XYZ file of C-alpha atoms in Angstrom:
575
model
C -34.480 -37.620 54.108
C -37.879 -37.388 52.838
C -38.287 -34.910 50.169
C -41.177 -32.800 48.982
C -41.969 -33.942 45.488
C -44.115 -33.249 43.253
C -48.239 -34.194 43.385
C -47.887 -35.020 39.659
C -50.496 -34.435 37.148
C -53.722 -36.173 38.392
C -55.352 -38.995 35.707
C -59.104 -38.520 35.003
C -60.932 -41.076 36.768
C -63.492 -40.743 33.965
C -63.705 -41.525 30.133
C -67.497 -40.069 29.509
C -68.695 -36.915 28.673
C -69.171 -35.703 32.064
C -65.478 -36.132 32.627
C -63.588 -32.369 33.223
C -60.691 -31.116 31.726
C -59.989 -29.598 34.806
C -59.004 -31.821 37.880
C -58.333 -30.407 40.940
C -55.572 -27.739 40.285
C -54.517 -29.050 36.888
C -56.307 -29.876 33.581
C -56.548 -33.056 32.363
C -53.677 -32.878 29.818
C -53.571 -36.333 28.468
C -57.580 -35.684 27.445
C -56.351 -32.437 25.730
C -53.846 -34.042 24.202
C -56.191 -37.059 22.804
C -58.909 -33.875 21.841
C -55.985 -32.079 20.023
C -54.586 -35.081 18.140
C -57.802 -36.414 17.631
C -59.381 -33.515 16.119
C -56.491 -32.024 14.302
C -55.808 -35.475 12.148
C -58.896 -35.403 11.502
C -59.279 -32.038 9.693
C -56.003 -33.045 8.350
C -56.122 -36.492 7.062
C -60.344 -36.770 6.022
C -59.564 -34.139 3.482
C -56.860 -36.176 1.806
C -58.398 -39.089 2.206
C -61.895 -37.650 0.354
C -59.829 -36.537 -2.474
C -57.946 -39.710 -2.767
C -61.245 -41.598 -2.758
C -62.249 -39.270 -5.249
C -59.641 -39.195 -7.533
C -59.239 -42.433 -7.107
C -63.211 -43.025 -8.418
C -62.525 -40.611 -10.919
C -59.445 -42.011 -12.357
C -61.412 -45.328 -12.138
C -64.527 -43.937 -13.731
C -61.773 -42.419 -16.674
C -60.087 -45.544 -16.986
C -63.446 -48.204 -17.512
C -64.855 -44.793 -19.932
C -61.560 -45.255 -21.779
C -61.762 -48.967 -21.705
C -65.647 -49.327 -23.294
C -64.490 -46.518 -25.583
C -62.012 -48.616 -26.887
C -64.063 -51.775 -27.267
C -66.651 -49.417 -29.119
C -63.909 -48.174 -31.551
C -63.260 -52.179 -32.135
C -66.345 -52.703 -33.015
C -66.794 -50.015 -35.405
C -64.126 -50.778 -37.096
C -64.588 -54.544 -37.226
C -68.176 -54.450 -38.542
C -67.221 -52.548 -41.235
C -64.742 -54.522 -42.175
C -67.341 -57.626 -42.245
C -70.070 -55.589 -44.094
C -67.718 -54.740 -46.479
C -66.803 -58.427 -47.398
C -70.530 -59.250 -47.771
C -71.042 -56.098 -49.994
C -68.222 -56.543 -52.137
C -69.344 -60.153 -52.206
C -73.140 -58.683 -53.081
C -71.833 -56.679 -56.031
C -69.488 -59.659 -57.395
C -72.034 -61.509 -57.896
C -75.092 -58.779 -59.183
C -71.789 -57.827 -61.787
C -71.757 -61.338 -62.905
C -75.734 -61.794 -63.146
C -75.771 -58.415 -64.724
C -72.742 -59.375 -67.412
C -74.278 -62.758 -68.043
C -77.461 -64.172 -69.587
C -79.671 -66.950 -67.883
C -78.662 -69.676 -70.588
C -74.895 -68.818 -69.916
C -75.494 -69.131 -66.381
C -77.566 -72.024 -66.600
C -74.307 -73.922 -68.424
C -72.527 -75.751 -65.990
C -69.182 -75.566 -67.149
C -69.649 -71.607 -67.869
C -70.766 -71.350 -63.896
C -67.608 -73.220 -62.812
C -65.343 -70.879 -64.925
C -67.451 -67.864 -62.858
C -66.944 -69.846 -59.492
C -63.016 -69.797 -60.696
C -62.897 -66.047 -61.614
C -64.522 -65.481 -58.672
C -62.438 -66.970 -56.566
C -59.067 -65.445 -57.825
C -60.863 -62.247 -57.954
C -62.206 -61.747 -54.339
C -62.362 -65.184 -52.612
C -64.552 -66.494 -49.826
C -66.741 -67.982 -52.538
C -67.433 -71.844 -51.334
C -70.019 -72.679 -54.272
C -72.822 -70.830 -56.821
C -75.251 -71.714 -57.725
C -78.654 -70.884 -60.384
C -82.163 -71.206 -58.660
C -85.243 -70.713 -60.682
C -88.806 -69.221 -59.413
C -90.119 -72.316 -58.189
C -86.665 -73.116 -56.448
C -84.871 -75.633 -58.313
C -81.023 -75.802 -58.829
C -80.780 -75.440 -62.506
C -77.295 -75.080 -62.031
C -74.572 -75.838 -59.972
C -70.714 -75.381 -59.073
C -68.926 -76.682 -56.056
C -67.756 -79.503 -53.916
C -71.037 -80.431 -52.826
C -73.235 -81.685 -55.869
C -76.432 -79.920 -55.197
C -77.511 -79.623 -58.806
C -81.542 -80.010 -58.915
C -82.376 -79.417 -55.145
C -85.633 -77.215 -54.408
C -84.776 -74.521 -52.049
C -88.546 -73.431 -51.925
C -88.905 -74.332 -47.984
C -86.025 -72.471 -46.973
C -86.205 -69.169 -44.938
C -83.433 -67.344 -47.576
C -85.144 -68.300 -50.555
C -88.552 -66.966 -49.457
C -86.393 -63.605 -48.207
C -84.789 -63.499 -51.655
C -87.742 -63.510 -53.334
C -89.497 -61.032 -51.171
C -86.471 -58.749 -50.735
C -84.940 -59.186 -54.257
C -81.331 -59.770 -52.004
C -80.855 -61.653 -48.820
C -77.932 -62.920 -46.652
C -78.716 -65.775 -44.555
C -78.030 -66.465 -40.692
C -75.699 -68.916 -40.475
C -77.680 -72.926 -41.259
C -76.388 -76.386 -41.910
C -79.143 -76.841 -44.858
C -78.138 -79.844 -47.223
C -74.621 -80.268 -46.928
C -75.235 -80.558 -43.086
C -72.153 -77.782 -42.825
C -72.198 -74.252 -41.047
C -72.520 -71.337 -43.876
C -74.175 -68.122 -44.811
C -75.584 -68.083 -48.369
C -75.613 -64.360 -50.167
C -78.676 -64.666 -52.634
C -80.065 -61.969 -55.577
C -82.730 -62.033 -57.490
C -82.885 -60.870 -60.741
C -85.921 -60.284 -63.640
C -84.931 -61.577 -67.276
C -85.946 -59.310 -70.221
C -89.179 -61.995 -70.947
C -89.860 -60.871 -66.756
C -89.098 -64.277 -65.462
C -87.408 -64.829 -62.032
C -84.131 -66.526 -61.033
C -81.873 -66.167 -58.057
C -77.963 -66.192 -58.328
C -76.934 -67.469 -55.143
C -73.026 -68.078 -53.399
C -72.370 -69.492 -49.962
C -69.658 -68.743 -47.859
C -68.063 -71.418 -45.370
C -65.020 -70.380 -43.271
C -64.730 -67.135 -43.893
C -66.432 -64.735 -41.195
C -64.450 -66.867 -38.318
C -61.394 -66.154 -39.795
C -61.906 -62.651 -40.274
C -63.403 -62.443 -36.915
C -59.944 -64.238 -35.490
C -57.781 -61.223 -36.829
C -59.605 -59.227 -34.481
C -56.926 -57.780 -31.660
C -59.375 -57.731 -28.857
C -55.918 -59.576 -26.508
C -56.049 -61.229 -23.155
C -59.380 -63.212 -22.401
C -60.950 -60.820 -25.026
C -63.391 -62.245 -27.712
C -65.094 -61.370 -31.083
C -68.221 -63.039 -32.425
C -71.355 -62.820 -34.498
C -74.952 -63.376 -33.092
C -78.348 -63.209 -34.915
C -81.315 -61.596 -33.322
C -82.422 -65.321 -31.087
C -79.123 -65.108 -29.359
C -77.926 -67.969 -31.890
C -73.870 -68.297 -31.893
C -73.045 -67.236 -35.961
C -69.051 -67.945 -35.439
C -67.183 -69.620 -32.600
C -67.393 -67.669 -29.467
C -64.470 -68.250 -26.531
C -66.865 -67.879 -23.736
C -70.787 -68.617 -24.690
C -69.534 -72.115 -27.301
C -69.635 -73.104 -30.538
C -71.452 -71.908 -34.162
C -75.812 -72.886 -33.695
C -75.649 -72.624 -29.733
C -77.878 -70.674 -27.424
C -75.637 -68.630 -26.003
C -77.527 -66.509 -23.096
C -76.679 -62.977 -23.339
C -78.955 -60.269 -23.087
C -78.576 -58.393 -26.641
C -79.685 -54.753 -27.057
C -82.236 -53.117 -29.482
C -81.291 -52.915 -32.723
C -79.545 -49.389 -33.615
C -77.515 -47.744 -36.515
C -74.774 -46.763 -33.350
C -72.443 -49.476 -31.652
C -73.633 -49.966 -27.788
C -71.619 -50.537 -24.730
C -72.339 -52.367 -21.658
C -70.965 -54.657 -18.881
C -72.541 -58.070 -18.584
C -71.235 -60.674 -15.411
C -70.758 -64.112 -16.416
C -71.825 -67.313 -14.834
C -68.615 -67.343 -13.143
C -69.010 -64.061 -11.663
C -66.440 -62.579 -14.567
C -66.991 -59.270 -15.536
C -66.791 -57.969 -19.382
C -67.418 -54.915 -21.251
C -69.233 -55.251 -24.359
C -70.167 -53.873 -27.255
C -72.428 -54.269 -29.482
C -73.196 -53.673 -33.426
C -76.050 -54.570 -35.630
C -74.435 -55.255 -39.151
C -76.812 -53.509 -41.447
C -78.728 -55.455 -44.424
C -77.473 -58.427 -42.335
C -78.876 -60.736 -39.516
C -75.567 -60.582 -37.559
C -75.047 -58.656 -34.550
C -71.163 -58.343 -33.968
C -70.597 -58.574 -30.180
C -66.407 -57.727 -28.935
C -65.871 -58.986 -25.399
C -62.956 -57.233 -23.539
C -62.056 -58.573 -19.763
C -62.755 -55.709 -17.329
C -60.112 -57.511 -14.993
C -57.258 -57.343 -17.508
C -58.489 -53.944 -19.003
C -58.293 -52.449 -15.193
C -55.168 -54.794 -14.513
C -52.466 -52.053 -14.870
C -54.808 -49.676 -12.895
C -54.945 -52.103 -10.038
C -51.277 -52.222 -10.096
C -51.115 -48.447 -9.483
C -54.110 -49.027 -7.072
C -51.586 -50.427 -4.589
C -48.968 -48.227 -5.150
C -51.590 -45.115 -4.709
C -52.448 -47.005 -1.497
C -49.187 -47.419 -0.508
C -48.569 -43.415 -1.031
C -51.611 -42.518 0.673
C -50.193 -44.316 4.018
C -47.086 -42.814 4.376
C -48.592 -39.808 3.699
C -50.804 -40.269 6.544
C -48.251 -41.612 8.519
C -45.899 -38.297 7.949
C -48.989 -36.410 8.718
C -49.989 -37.982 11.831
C -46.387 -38.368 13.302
C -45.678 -34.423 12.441
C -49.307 -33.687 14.373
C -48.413 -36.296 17.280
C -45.012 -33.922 17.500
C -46.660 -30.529 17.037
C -49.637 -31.860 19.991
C -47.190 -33.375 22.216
C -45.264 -30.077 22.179
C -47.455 -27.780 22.636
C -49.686 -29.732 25.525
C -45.861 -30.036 26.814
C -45.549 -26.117 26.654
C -49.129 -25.847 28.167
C -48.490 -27.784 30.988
C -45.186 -26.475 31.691
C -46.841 -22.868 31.903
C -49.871 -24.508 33.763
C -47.250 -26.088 36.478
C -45.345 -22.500 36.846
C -48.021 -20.426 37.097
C -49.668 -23.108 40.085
C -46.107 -23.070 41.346
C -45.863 -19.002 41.843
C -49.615 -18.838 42.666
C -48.499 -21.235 45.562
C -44.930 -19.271 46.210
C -47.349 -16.247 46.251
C -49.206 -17.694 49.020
C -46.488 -19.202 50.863
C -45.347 -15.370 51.017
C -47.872 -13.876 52.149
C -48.483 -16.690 54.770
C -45.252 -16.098 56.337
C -45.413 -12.081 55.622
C -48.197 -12.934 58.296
C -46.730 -15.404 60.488
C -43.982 -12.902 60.910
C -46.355 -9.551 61.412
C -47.857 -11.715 63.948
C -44.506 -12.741 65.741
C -44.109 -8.999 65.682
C -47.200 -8.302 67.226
C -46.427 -11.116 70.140
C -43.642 -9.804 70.803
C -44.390 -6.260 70.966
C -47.606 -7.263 73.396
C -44.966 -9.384 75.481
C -42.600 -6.613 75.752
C -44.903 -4.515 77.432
C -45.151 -6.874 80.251
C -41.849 -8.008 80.465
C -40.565 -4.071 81.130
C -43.164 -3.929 83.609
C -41.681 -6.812 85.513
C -38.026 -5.904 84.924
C -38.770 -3.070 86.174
C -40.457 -4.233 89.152
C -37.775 -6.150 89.862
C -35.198 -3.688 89.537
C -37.111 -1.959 92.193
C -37.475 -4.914 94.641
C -33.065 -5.202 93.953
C -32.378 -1.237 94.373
C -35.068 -1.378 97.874
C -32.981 -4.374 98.652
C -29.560 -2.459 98.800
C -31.010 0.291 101.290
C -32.692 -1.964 103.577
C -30.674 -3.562 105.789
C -33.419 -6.573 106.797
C -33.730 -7.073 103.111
C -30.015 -7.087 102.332
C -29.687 -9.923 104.253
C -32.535 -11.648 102.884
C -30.233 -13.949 100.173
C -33.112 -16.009 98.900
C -34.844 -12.483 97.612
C -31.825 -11.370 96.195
C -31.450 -14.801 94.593
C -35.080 -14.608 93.191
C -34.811 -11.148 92.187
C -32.000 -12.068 89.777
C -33.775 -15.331 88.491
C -36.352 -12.666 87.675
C -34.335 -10.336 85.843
C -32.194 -13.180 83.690
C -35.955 -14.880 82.998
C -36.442 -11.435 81.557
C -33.646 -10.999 79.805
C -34.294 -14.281 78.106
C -37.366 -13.922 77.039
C -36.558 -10.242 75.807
C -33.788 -12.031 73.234
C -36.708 -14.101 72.299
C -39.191 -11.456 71.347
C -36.233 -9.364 69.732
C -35.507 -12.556 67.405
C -39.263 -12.629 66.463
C -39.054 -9.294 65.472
C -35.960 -9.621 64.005
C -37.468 -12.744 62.131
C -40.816 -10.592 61.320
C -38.877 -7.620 59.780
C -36.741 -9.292 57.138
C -38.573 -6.677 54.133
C -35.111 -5.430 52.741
C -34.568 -6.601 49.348
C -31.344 -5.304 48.501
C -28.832 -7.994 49.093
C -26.617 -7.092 52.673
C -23.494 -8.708 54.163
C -25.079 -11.253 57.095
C -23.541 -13.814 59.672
C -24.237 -17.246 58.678
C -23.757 -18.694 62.036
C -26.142 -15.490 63.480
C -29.052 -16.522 60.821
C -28.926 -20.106 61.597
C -29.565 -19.525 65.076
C -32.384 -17.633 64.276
C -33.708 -20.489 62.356
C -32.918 -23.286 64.904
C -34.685 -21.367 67.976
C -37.843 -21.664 66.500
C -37.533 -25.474 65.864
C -35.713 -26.159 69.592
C -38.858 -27.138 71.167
C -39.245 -29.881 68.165
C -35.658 -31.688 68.664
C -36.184 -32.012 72.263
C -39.501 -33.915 72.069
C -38.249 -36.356 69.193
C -35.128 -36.571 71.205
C -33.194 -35.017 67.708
C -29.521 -33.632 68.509
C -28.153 -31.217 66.837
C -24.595 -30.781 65.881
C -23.149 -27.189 64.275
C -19.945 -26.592 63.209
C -19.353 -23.169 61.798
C -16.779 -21.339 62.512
C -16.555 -18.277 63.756
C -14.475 -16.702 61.366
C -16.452 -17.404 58.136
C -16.648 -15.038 55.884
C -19.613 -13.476 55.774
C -22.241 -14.165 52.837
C -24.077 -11.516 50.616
C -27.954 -12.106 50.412
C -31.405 -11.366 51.755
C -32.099 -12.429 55.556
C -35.586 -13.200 55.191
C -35.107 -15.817 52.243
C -31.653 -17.253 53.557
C -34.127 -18.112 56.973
C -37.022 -19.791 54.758
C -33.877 -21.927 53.267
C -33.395 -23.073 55.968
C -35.933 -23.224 57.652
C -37.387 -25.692 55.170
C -34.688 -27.759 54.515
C -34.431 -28.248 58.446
C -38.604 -28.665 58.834
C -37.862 -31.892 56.153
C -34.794 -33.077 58.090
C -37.034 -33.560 61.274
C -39.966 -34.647 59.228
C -37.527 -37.471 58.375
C -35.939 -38.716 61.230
C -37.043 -40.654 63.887
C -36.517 -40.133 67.123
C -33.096 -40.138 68.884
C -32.186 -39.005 65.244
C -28.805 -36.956 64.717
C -28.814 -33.163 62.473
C -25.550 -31.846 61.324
C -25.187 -29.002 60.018
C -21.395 -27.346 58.980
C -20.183 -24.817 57.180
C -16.536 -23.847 55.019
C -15.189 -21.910 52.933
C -14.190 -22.624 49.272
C -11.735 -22.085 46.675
C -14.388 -19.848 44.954
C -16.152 -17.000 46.174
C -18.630 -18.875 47.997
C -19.308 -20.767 51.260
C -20.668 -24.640 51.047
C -23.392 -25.463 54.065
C -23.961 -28.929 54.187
C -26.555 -29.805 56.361
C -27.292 -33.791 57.187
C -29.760 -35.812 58.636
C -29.865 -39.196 59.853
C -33.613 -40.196 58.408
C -34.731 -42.642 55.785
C -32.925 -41.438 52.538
C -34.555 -41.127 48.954
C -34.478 -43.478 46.291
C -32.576 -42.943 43.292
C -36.021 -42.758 41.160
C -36.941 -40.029 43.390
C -33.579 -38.203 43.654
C -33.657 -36.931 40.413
C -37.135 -35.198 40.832
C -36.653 -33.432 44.068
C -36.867 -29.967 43.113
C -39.650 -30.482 40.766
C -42.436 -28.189 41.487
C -45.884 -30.728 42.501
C -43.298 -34.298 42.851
C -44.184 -35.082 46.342
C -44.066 -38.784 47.837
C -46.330 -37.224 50.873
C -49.326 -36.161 49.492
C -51.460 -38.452 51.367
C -50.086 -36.591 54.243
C -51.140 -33.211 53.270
C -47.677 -32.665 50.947
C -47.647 -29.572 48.649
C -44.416 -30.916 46.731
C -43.666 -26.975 46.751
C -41.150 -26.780 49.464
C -37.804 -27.901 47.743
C -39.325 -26.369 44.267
C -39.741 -23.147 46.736
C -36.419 -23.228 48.346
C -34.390 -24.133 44.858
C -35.497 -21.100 43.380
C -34.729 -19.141 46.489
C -31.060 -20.078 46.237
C -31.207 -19.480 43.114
C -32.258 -15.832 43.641
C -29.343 -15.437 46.269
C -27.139 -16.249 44.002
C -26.352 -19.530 44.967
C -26.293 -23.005 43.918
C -27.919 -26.584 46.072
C -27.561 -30.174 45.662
C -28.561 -33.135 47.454
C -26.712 -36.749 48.175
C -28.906 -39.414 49.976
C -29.029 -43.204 50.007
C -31.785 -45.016 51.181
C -31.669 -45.779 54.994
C -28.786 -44.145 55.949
C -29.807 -40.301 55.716
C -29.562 -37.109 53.230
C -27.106 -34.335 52.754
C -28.461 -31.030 51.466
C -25.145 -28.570 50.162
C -25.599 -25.122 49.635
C -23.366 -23.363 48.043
C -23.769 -18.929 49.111
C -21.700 -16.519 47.823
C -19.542 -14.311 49.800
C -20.165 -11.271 47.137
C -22.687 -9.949 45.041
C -22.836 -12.398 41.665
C -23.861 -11.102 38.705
C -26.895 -12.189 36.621
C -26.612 -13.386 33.678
């Protein structure tokens, strides 16, 4: 039997702006939903995800502060540590030019027993050595035999005399070896000139390998040209170029971050070495430095999804509910809008039976009681008493009448069902009712109908008018299903329980399982393109429902449909 289902929620045919939320009688729920969703993740989730950007740029920010801060501190504490070697170096030797006369100094055996003291006293020392004015060796003690060279040409001898003390950039000079040479000049009582002067070897490389500066870090002296003083991991070896931009010369240490050749990035800092021409530069990695923040990078990341995820899965919940709940009362209050109407349209169907048959009735007593006349003028004339084919059509007349007077009393009776109060009624008496108005209907599709209720039923307990649009609909689909020649059954019996079970069966085409379990879903209609509400089950489910009754429906596909009612035979209680 083909059911009336439900016209199910209409898609948008649209994506753009000018696309409604409203389609036809329902809105566009799958757009609200998207809208909802859509909108309320995103006044949920951009606020996280701004503060997790920007705590994430702050901790950052903290984290490379912290980092150059601690390079700095390295610095600072590493160029002190090399300025004072070269000033305890300074005052060694301007306490043994102070403690010592020229002529001692200028003994070579008495220098070597300095050189000696010296060396068990502070170290560092490589060789010493007396220079007069003019820049002659006088004297000498060390490996390299440099007695009687004339330092007049080089740079630190012209600083020495200019300055009174110098300490040299790092220079090969005659022993074709890297060193620094510390010089002072100092004025004999006769005011004559000579410089004391030590050079020192190995030592700032060493102290500059103590330095902790760990991983791919590095720690090296530079002069003022950008010349290499020690060994440097990434710019080479002592005398090269190395190219590194070097800032101004200041009394405070100087960070920055400088990108390598090889696209390596470094923090830096920087430290001019005062009385000195060394600049101490400390190279940290900015890779390993952030290394441990990149690890908690991915694990922030990592939080940050699920946390979205939570977020957008309890928002997908809350919106699917709620457009749920909105459709649900979108679909009821379409469904009692259209019960509303389907009320009031057969409140007026039925005040127009009633005015039919009121106008018929007038005519019909006219002619029944025209033809009573014509039978009672019969009886006292003799010519007409014997006139059997009057006689005959005067009673044709008065049964015709009769007939159609039943008829007009059953549209009345049909037209007047306004009690609401449930009353005791005839089942059988009701489904006549019903089946008089859809006679005319079987005979044309050739449709037979088959009742069996018997007489002695008990009566049911209910309201006439809603027990007829029961079945009245339920019947209207049973036709709408059949073809012609079809068969209706309809059959009645009581139960173990206080109730009577209808069962009313059609031969027609059956619904498919798929279907089956939607038929009394308000709007699930499978004939919509044939003017279908998908009201008319949803309608007369709830009617049962208010008579206290119960309905379900077998069917298989080609072979027909059974509708069972189940109506009680007393008043039921509501829960």
């Amino acid at each position: 039997m083909a059911q009336e289902t439900n016209n199910t929620e209409k898609k948008s045919q649209g994506t753009g702006p000018g696309t409604k939320l409203l389609i036809g009688e329902f809105l566009n729920y799958r757009r609200i939903w998207l809208l909802s969703f859509v909108l309320t993740a995103a006044f949920a989730i951009i606020p996280v995800i701004f503060f997790a950007v920007l705590d994430y740029n702050l901790t950052q920010r903290s984290l490379e502060n912290d980092a150059e801060a601690r390079a700095s501190r390295l610095a600072s504490n590493t160029w002190r540590s090399l300025a004072f070697f070269l000033d305890e170096r300074k005052n060694a030797l301007n306490y043994v030019v102070q403690s010592n006369s020229f002529e001692q100094l200028e003994n070579t055996p008495q220098l070597t027993e300095i050189l000696d003291f010296l060396h068990e006293s502070f170290g560092g020392f490589t060789d010493i050595g007396i220079i007069d004015a003019t820049g002659v060796q006088k004297a000498y003690a060390g490996p390299h035999g440099l007695a009687g060279r004339n330092y007049k040409d080089q740079q630190w001898f012209k600083d020495t005399m200019t300055h009174g003390i110098s300490v040299s950039d790092v220079f090969l000079g005659f022993r074709n070896v890297p060193h620094i040479s510390i010089a002072l000049r100092h004025t004999t009582p006769d005011n004559t000139y000579f410089i004391i002067r030590a050079t020192i070897e190995h030592q700032l490389p060493k102290i500059l390998s103590e330095v902790k500066t760990s991983g791919n870090g590095d720690a090296f002296l530079i002069n003022a040209r950008g010349v290499l003083q020690t060994p440097s991991h990434y710019f080479g070896n002592v005398l090269e170029k190395a190219n590194i931009a070097l800032p101004l010369a200041t009394e405070q240490t100087r960070t920055m971050r400088i990108t390598l050749e090889n696209r390596q990035d470094l923090i830096a800092a920087f430290r001019h070495i005062p009385d000195t021409p060394f600049i101490l530069v400390v190279l940290k990695s900015q890779k390993e430095i952030m290394s441990p923040w990149h690890h908690s990078q991915v694990t922030l990341i990592q939080y940050l999804g699920i946390s979205i995820s939570v977020v957008l899965l309890w928002i997908w919940a809350v919106t699917t509910y709620f457009v749920r709940r909105l459709q649900l009362l979108d679909r009821k209050r379409s469904k009692y809008f259209h019960m509303a109407e389907y009320e009031n349209k057969m409140a007026s169907i039925g005040r127009l039976a009633a005015g039919v048959a009121h106008e018929i009735n007038n005519p019909l007593a006219i002619i029944n009681e025209k033809a009573g006349l014509i039978k009672d003028m019969a009886h006292f004339k003799e010519e007409l008493k014997k006139d059997t084919r009057l006689l005959e059509t005067v009673d044709v007349i008065l049964a015709s009448v009769k007939r159609c007077s039943r008829i007009t009393r059953q549209l009345l009776s049909f037209g007047r069902q306004t009690q609401t109060a449930p009353v005791p009624l005839i089942l059988k008496s009701v489904l006549d009712e019903v089946l008089v108005f859809l006679i005319k209907e079987a005979q044309l599709k050739n449709i037979f109908i088959d009742i069996d209720v018997p007489d002695d039923l008990p009566q049911v307990v209910g309201n006439r008018g809603k027990l007829q649009q029961v079945l009245l609909n339920i019947v209207n689909n049973a036709f709408a299903a059949m073809p012609k020649d079809g068969r209706l059954s309809v059959s009645a019996q009581k139960t173990d329980d206080p109730f009577v079970r209808l069962d009313i069966r059609d031969s027609g085409c059956g619904i498919s399982p798929e279907n089956l379990k939607h038929i009394f879903e308000p709007f699930f209609s499978t004939k919509t393109n044939q003017g279908g509400t998908g009201l008319g089950l949803s309608i007369t489910y709830g009617l049962v429902q208010e008579l206290g009754g119960r309905i379900n429906v077998e069917s298989k596909v080609n072979e027909g449909t059974t509708f069972i009612i189940y109506l009680p035979t007393t008043t039921q209680k509501e829960e």
